[in-house]
Coordinates of C-alpha atoms in Angstrom, one line a residue:
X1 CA 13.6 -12.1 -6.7
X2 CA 10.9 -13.1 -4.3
X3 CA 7.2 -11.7 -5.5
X4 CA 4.9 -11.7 -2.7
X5 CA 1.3 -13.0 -3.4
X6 CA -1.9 -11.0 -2.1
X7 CA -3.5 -12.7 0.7
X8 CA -6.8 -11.2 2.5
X9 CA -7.4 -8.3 1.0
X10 CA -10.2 -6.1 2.0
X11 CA -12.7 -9.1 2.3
X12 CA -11.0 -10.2 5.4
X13 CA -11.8 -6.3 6.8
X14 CA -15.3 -6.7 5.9
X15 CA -16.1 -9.9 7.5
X16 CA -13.9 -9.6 10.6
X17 CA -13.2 -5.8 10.7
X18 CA -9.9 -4.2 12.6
X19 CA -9.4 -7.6 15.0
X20 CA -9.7 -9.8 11.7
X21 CA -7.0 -7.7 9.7
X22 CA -4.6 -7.7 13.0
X23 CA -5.0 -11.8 13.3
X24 CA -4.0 -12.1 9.8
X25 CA -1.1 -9.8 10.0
X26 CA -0.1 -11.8 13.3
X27 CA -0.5 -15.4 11.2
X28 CA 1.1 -14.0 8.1
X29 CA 4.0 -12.4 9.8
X30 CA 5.4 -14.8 12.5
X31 CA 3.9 -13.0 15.1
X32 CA 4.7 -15.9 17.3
X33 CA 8.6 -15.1 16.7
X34 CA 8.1 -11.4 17.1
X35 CA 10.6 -9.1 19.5
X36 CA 7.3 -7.2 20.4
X37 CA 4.2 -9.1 20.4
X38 CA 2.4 -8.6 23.9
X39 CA -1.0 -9.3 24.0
X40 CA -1.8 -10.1 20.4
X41 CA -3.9 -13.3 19.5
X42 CA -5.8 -12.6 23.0
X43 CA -9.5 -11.8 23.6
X44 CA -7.9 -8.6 24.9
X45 CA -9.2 -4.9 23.1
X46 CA -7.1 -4.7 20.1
X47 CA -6.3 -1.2 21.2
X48 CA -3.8 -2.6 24.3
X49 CA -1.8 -5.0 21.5
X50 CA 1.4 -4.1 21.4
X51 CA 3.1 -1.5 18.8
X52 CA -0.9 -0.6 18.3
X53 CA -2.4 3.2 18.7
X54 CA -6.3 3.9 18.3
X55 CA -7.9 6.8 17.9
X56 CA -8.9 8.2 21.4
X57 CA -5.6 6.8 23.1
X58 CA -7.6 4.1 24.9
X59 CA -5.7 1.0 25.1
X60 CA -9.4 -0.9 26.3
X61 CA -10.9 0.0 22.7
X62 CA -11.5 -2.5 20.3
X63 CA -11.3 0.0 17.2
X64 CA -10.0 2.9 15.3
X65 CA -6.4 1.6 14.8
X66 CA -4.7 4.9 14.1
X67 CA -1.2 3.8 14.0
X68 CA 1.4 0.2 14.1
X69 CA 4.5 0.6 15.0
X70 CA 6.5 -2.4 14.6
X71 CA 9.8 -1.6 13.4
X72 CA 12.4 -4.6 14.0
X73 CA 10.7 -6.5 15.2
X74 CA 11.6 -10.1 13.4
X75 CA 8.4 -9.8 11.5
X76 CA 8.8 -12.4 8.6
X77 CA 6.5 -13.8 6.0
X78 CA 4.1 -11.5 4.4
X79 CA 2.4 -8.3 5.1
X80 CA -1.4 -9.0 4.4
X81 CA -3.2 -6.6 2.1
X82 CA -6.3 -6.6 4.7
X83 CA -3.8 -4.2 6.5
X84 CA -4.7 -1.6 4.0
X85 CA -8.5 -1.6 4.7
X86 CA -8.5 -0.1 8.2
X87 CA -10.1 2.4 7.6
X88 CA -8.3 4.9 10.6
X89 CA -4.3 3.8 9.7
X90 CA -2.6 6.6 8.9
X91 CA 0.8 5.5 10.5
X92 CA 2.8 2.1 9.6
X93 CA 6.1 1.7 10.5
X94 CA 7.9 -1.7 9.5
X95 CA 11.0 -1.1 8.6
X96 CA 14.1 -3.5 10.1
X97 CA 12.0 -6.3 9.5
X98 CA 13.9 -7.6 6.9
X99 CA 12.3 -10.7 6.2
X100 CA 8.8 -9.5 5.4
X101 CA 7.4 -9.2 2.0
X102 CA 5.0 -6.2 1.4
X103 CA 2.7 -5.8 -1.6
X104 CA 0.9 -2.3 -2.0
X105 CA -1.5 -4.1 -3.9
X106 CA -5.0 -3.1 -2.9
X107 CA -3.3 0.6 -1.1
X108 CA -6.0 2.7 -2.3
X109 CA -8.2 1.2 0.8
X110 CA -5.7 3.0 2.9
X111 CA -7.2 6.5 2.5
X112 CA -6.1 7.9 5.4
X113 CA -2.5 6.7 5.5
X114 CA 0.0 9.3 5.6
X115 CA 3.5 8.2 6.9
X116 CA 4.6 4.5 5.6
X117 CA 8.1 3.4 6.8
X118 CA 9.0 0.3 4.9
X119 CA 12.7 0.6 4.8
X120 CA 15.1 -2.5 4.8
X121 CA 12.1 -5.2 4.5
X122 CA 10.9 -7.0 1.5
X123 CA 9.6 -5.3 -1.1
X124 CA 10.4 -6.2 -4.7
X125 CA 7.9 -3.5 -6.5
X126 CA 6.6 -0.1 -5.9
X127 CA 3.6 -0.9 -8.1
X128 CA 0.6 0.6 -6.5
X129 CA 2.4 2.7 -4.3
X130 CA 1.0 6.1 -5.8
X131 CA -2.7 4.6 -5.1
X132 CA -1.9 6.3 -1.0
X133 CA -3.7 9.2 -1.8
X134 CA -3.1 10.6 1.3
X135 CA 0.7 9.8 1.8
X136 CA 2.8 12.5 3.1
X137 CA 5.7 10.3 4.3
X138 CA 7.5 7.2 2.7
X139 CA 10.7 5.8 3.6
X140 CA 11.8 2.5 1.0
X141 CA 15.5 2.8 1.6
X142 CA 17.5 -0.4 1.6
X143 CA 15.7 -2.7 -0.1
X144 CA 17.3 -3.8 -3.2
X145 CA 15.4 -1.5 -5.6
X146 CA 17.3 -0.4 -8.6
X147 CA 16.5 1.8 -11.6
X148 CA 14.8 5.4 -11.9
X149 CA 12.9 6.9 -9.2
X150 CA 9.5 5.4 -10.8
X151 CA 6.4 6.9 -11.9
X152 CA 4.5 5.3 -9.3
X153 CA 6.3 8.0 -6.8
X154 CA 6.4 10.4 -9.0
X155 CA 2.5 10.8 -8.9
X156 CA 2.2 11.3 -5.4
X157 CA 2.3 15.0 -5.0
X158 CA 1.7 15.7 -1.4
X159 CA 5.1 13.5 -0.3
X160 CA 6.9 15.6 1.6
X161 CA 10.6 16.4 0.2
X162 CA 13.4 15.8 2.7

């Protein structure tokens, strides 16, 4: 089975803040092929990119990514870890993008992340998944895992049940 390798963890963040985490996910993840890809790679405010929601609803800010919502959307390669260190995410949907590979290495930077829908992508391993301390939503259906609802789960107690 596949085994994703980290790339740009929260360094990436640090020198290049929300834009620099947003390029990488755009060069990791094919963005060129994406079904939905409107004004990323531009100079344009990060907050107009497409499938991108900030803070104050302002598509001409350049900060406070709040949400991405890029569910099928022919995303392929990997998911950068970098995506975990914006510091205002607390919505990612990616599932139907069934060729990317996701990681949850480096997950506690994502302290305010609540809903995470991964379902039918890449994801080989749930380790690290119970580092979302804020996680109130996660959806992993359809993607190959096997076995015993794990620990790593099992520790997060504010998921909701459904």
């Amino acid at each position: 089975r596949y085994q994703p390798r980290s790339r740009g963890l929260g360094d990436v963040y640090k020198r290049q803040g929300e834009r620099g985490a947003l390029s990488l996910l755009f060069s990791s993840a094919g963005g060129e092929k994406w079904n939905a890809n409107g004004k990323w790679g531009t100079s344009e405010p990060i907050c107009s990119w497409e499938g991108i929601e900030c803070d104050q609803g302002s598509a001409t800010a350049d900060s406070g990514v709040t949400a991405i919502r890029l569910e099928k959307n022919n995303m392929s390669g990997i998911l950068p870890t970098a995506i975990w260190s914006l510091p205002s995410l607390k919505t990612l949907l990616l599932s139907g993008n069934e060729e990317l590979a996701i990681s949850f290495e480096g997950l506690s930077d994502a302290q305010n992340l609540q809903v995470l829908q991964v379902s039918n992508t890449r994801i080989s391993s749930l380790n690290g998944i119970s580092q979302a301390s804020s996680l109130k939503e996660l959806f992993i259906d359809e993607n190959g895992l096997t076995g015993k609802l794990m620990f790593e789960v099992g520790v997060i107690r504010q998921l909701a049940a459904s």
